[in-house]
XYZ file of C-alpha atoms in Angstrom:
461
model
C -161.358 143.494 235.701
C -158.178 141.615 234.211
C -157.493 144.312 231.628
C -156.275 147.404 233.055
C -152.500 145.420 234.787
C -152.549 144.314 230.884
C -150.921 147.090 228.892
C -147.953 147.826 231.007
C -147.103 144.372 230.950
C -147.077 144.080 226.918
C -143.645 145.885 226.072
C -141.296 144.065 229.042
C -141.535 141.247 226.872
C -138.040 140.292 225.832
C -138.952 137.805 222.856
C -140.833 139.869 220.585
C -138.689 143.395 218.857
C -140.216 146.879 218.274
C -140.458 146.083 215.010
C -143.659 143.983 216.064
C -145.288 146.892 218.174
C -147.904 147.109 214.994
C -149.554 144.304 215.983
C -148.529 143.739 219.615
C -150.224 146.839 221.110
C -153.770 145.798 221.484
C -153.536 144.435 225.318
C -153.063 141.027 224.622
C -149.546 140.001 222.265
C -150.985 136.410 221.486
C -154.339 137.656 220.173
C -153.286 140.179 218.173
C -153.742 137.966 214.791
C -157.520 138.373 215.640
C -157.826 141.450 214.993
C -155.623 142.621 212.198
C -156.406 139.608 209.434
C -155.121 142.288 206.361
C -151.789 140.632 207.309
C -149.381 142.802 205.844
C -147.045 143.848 208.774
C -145.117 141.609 211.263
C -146.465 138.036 212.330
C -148.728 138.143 215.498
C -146.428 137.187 218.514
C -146.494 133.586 220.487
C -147.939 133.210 223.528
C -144.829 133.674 226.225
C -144.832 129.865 227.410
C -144.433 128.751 223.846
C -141.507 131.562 223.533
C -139.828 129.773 226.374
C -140.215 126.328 225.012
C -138.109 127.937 222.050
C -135.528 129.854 224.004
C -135.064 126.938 226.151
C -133.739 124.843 222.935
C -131.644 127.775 221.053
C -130.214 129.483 223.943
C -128.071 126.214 224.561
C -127.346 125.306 220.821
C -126.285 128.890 220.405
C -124.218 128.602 223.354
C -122.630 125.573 221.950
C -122.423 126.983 218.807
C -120.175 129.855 219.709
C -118.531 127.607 222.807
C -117.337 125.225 219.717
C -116.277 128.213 217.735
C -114.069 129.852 220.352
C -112.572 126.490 220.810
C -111.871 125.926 217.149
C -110.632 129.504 216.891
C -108.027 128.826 214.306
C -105.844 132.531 214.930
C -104.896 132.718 211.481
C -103.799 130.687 208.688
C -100.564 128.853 209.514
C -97.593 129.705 207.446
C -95.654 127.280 204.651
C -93.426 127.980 201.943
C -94.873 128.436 198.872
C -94.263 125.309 196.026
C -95.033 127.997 192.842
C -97.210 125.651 191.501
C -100.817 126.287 190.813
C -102.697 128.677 192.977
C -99.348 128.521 195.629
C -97.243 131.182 193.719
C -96.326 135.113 194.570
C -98.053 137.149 192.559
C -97.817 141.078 192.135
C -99.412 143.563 190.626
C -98.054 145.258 187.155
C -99.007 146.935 184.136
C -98.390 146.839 180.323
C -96.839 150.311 179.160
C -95.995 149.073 175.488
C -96.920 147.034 172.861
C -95.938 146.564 170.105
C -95.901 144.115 166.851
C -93.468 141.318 166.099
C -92.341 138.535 164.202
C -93.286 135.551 166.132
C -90.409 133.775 164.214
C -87.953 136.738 165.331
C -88.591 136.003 168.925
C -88.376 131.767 168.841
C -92.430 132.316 169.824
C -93.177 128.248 169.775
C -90.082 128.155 172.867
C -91.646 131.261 174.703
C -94.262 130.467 176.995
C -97.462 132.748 175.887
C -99.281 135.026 178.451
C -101.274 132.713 181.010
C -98.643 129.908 180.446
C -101.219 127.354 179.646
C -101.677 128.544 176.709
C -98.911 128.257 174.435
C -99.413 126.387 171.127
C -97.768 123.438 170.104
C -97.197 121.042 167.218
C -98.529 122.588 164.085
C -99.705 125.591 165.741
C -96.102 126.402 166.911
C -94.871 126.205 163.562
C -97.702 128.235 162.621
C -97.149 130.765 165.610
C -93.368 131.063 164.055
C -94.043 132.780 160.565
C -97.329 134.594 162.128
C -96.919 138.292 164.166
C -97.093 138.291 167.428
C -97.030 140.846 170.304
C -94.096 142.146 172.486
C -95.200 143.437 175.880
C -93.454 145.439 177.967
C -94.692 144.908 181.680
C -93.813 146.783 184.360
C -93.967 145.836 188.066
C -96.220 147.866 189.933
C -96.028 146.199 193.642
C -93.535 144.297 196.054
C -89.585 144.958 196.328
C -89.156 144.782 192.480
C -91.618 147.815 192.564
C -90.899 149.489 188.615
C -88.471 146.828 187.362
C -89.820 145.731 183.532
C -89.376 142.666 181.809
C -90.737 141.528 177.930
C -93.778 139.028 177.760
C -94.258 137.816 174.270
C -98.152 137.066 173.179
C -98.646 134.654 170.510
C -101.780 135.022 168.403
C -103.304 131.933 169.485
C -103.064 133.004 172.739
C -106.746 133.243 174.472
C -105.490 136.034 176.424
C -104.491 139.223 174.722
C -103.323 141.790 176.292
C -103.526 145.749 175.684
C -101.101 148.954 176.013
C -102.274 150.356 179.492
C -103.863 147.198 180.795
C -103.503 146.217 184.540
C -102.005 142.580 184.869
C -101.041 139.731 188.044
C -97.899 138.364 187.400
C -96.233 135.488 188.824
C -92.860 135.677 190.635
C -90.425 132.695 190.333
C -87.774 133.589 193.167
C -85.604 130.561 191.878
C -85.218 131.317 188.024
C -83.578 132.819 186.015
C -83.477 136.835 186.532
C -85.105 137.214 182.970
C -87.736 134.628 183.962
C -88.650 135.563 187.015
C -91.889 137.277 186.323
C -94.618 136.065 183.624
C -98.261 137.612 183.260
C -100.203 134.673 184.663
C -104.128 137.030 184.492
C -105.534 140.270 183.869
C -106.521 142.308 186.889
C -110.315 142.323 187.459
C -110.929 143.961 190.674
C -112.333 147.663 189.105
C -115.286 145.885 187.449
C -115.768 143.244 190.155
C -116.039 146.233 192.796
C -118.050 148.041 190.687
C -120.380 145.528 189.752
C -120.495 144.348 193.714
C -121.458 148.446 193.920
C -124.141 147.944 192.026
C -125.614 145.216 193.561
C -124.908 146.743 197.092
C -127.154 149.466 195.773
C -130.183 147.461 194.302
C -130.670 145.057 197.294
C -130.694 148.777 199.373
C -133.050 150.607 197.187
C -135.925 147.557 196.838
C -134.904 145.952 200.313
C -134.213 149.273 202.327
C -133.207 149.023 205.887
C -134.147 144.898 205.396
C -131.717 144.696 202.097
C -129.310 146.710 204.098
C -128.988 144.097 207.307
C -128.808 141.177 204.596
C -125.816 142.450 203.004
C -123.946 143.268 207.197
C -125.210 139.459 207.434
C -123.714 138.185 204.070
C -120.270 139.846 204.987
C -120.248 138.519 208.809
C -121.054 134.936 206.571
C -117.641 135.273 204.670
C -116.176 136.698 207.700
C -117.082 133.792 209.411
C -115.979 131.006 206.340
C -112.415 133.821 205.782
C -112.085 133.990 209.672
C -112.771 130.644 211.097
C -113.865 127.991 208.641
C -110.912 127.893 206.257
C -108.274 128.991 208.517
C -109.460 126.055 211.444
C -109.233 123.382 208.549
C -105.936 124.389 207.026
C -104.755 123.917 210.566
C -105.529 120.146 211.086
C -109.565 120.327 212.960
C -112.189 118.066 211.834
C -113.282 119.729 208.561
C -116.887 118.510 209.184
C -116.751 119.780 212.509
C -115.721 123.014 211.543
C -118.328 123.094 209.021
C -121.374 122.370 211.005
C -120.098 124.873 213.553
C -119.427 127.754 211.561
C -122.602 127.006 209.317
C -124.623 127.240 211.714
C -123.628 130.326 213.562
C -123.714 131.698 209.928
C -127.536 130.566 210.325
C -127.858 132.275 213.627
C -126.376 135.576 212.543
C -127.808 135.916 209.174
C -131.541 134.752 210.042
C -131.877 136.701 213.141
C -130.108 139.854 211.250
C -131.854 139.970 208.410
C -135.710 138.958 210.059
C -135.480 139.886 213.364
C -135.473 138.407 216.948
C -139.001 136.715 217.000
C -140.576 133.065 216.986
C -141.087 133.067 213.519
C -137.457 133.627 212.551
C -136.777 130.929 215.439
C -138.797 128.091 213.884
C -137.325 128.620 210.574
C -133.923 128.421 212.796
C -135.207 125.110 213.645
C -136.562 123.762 210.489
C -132.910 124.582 208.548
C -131.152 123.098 211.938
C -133.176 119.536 211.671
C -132.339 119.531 207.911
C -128.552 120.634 207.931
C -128.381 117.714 210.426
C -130.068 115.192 207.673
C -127.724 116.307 204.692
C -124.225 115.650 207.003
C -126.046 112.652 208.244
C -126.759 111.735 204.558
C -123.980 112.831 203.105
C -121.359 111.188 205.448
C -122.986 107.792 204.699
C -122.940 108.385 201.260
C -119.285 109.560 200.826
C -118.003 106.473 202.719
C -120.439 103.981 200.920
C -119.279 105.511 197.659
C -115.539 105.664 198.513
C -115.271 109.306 197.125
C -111.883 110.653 198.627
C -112.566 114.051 197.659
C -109.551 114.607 195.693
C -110.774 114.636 192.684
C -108.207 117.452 190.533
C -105.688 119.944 190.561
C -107.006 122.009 193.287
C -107.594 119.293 195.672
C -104.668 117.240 194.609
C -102.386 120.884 195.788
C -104.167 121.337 198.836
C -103.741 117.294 199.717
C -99.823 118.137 198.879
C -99.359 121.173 201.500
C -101.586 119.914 204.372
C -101.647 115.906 204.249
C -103.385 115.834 207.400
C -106.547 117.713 205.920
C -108.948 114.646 205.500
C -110.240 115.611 202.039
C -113.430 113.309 202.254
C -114.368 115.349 205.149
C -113.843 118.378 203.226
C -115.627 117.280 200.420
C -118.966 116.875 203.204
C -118.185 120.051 204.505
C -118.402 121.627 201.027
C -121.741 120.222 200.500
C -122.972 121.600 204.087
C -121.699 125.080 203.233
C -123.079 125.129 200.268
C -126.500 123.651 200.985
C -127.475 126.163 204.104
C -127.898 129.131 201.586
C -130.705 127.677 199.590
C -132.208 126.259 202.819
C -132.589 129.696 204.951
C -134.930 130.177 201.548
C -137.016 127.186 201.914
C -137.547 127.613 205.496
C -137.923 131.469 206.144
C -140.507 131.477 203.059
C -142.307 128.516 204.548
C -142.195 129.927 207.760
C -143.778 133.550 206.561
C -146.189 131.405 204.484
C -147.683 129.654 207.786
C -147.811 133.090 209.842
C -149.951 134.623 206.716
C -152.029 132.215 206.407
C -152.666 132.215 210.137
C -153.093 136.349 210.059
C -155.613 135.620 207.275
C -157.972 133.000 209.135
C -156.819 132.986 212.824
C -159.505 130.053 212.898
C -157.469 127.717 211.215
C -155.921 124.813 213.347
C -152.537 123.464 212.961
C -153.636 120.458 210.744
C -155.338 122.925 208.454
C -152.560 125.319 208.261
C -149.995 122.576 207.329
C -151.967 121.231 204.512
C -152.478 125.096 203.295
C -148.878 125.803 203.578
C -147.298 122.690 202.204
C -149.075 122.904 198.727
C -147.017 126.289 198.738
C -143.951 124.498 199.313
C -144.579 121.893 196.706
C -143.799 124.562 194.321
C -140.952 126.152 196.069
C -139.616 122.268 196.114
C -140.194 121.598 191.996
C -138.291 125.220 191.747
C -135.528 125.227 193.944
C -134.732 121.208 193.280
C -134.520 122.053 189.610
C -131.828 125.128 190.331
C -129.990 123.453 192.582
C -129.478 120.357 189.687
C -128.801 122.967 186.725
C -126.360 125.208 188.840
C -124.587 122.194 189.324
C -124.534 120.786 185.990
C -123.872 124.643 185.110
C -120.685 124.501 186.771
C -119.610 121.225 185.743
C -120.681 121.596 182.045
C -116.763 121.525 180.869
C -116.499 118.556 182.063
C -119.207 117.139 180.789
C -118.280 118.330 177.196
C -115.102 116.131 178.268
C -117.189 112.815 178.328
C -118.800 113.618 175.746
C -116.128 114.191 173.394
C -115.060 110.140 174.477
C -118.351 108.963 173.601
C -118.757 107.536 177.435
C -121.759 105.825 177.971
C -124.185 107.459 181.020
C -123.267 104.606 183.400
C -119.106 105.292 182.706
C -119.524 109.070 183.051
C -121.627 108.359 186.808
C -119.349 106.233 187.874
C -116.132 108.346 187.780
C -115.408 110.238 190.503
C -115.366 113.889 189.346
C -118.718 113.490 188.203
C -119.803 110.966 191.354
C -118.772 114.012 193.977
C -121.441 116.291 192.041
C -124.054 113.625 192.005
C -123.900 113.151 195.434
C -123.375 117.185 196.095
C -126.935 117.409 194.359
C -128.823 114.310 195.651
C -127.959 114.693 199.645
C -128.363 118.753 199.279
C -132.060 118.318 197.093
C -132.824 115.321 199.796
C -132.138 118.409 202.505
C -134.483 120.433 200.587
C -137.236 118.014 200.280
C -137.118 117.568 203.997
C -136.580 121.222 204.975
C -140.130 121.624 203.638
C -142.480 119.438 205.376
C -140.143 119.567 208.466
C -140.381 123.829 208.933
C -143.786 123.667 207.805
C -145.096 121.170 210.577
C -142.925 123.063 213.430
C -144.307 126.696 211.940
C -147.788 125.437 212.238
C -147.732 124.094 215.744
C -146.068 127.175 217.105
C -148.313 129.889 215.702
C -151.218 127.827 216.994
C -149.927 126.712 220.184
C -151.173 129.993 222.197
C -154.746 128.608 221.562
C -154.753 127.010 225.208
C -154.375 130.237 226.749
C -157.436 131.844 224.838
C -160.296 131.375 227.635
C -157.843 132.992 230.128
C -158.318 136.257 228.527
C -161.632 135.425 226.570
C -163.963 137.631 228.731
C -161.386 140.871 227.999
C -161.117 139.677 224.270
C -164.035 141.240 223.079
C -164.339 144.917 224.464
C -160.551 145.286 224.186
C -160.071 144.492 220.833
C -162.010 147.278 219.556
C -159.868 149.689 221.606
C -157.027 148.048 221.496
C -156.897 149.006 217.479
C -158.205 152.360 218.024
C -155.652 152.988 220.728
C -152.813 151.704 217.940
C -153.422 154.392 215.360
């Protein structure tokens, strides 16, 4: 008697996508698991009460989230005149169109900085560099008002960088030298291989991932939109670094979770589960900065920005680094536990909450053993110069922990893995309670269960 109202009520349901019509179209959206236990499509739906329970608590965080954003709204990066040093030069585009062979000793090589600056040799070496051959390069300037003006860069054999008739350089423009010293090769231009290696990827995450692979890459440029956009612009102009962070992570999280798997309770919980987590690590990791006294300015880079915006508080950008960087690794941990709970659900719809955490969970023991021991050797991947540093002293373990450059990445690892760790048990127990939780209404629509579900899968294909 309660099953004919039933099907035209199914599809005004605003929670659950199209994409979830495959197992939402026999009469009843919460029992749907029950009758489809080859689980390879979409997660059944929740029951609606549960979906409101949900939207009650990320409706107003994603409010707030985009409130704090258009509050923070930086309007562009604020102008300053540019030192020269470091990363804070003018640069323009050029190109070599000769080369050719030299006496090093001909040209006074060892008083002649080499291509890169940083690289030119000195002691013996220089007086080496003097009797050896070296290379004259003619540059010319292939951007800005000195568009086709040339000047000579001499390339001592030593140098690291070598550089090649027809190759594309950046140079670095010195307003207040000399007019023969103006310009210098400071790199080699990169961007034809970068684009067409970022090409290639474009194309493999489309083919395997199809119209999925082709939502995660709109979601991972509306992520650097959001960190070119609003992150680094609202820091540079004096706002709370780890308030900027949080903000912008998180509607990074919002965007790219509910892009990428759709609109639904599943993709909420793992919402959830990387929310309760991103809150541990800045919890964490602002104890831990303090307690440690790491300022956060720590070398060159740091040590430049700290010289053009004082007011940046570098300690808070240091915890708003390891926020940033932590939230990519999590939407992992907690989408895959998520998906894991929902399968195993589709698979025995039988199973109670208790029964699908302790299923689910010995899956994420291995996703925590794998992803802890990347996160540690991506760090120590990127630090590994400096570690060949300490080494070369002979410091002990203790001496090389306690300094400061390597302190930063200790506690960069520790509070993100501790994040981790958490994100696991954390997603898993919410993931298991919510696919479960439309148990209660089962006897309501018990006596229409049976006969309908036959026809409800016959009426699907």
């Amino acid at each position: 008697m309660t099953s004919s109202p039933q099907p035209p009520t199914e599809p005004t349901e605003p929670s659950e996508p199209s994409a979830h019509s495959g197992h939402a179209h026999d009469g009843h959206g919460h029992s749907s698991g029950h009758s489809h236990s080859h689980g390879h499509g979409p997660a059944a739906p929740v029951s609606k009460h549960l979906r409101k329970v949900i939207a009650a608590v990320l409706i107003p965080f994603a409010v707030a989230v985009f409130v704090g954003m258009a509050v923070l709204w930086p309007g562009g990066t604020p102008e300053h005149e540019r030192t020269g040093v470091g990363f804070d030069r003018q640069t323009q585009q050029a190109k070599v169109v000769s080369l050719e062979n030299v006496d090093c000793k001909s040209v006074n090589a060892a008083q002649v900085p080499s291509s890169g600056g940083a690289s030119a040799p000195s002691g013996g070496a220089a007086r080496g560099a003097q009797t050896g051959e070296c290379k004259k390069a003619t540059v010319e300037i292939g951007s800005g008002p000195d568009k086709g003006r040339t000047f000579v860069e001499i390339v001592q054999p030593g140098a690291p960088r070598q550089l090649a008739d027809g190759q594309e350089v950046v140079v670095a423009y010195a307003p207040d030298a000399p007019r023969d010293l103006q310009y210098s090769v400071i790199d080699v231009n990169r961007k034809l291989p970068l684009a067409v290696l970022a090409g290639i990827f474009a194309l493999s995450v489309v083919l395997v991932g199809r119209m999925r692979g082709l939502f995660a890459l709109i979601a991972l440029v509306v992520s650097f939109g959001v960190l070119t956009l609003f992150i680094l612009p609202a820091i540079l102009q004096g706002s709370n670094p780890l308030v900027v962070a949080v903000v912008g992570a998180s509607a990074i999280m919002l965007i790219a979770l509910y892009m990428c798997h759709g609109l639904t309770a599943r993709t909420s919980v793992a919402v959830l589960g990387t929310l309760v987590s991103l809150l541990l690590i800045g919890l964490l990791g602002s104890v831990f900065i303090d307690w440690a006294f790491l300022s956060g300015n720590t070398d060159d880079n740091t040590g430049l920005i700290h010289g053009l915006y004082p007011d940046i508080d570098m300690s808070g950008l240091l915890l708003a680094g390891i926020i940033i960087g932590s939230l990519g690794v999590l939407d992992d941990v907690t989408v895959t536990q998520t998906s894991a709970v929902w399968e195993l659900h589709q698979a025995d719809p039988s199973m109670g909450p208790r029964s699908l955490y302790r299923a689910a969970i010995r899956i994420g023991r291995d996703h925590i053993a794998s992803v802890v021991n990347t996160l540690v050797l991506a760090y120590a991947g990127a630090a590994l110069p400096l570690l060949l540093l300490f080494s070369i002293a002979n410091s002990s373990m203790g001496s090389v922990a306690n300094s400061e450059l390597v302190a930063v990445e200790i506690v960069r690892t520790l509070v993100g893995s501790i994040g981790l760790v958490a994100s696991v048990p954390v997603t898993t127990a919410l993931a298991a309670l919510v696919v479960s939780a439309d148990r209660p209404e089962s006897p309501a629509v018990a006596p229409a269960s049976g006969p309908v579900r036959g026809r409800g899968r016959r009426r699907k294909r």
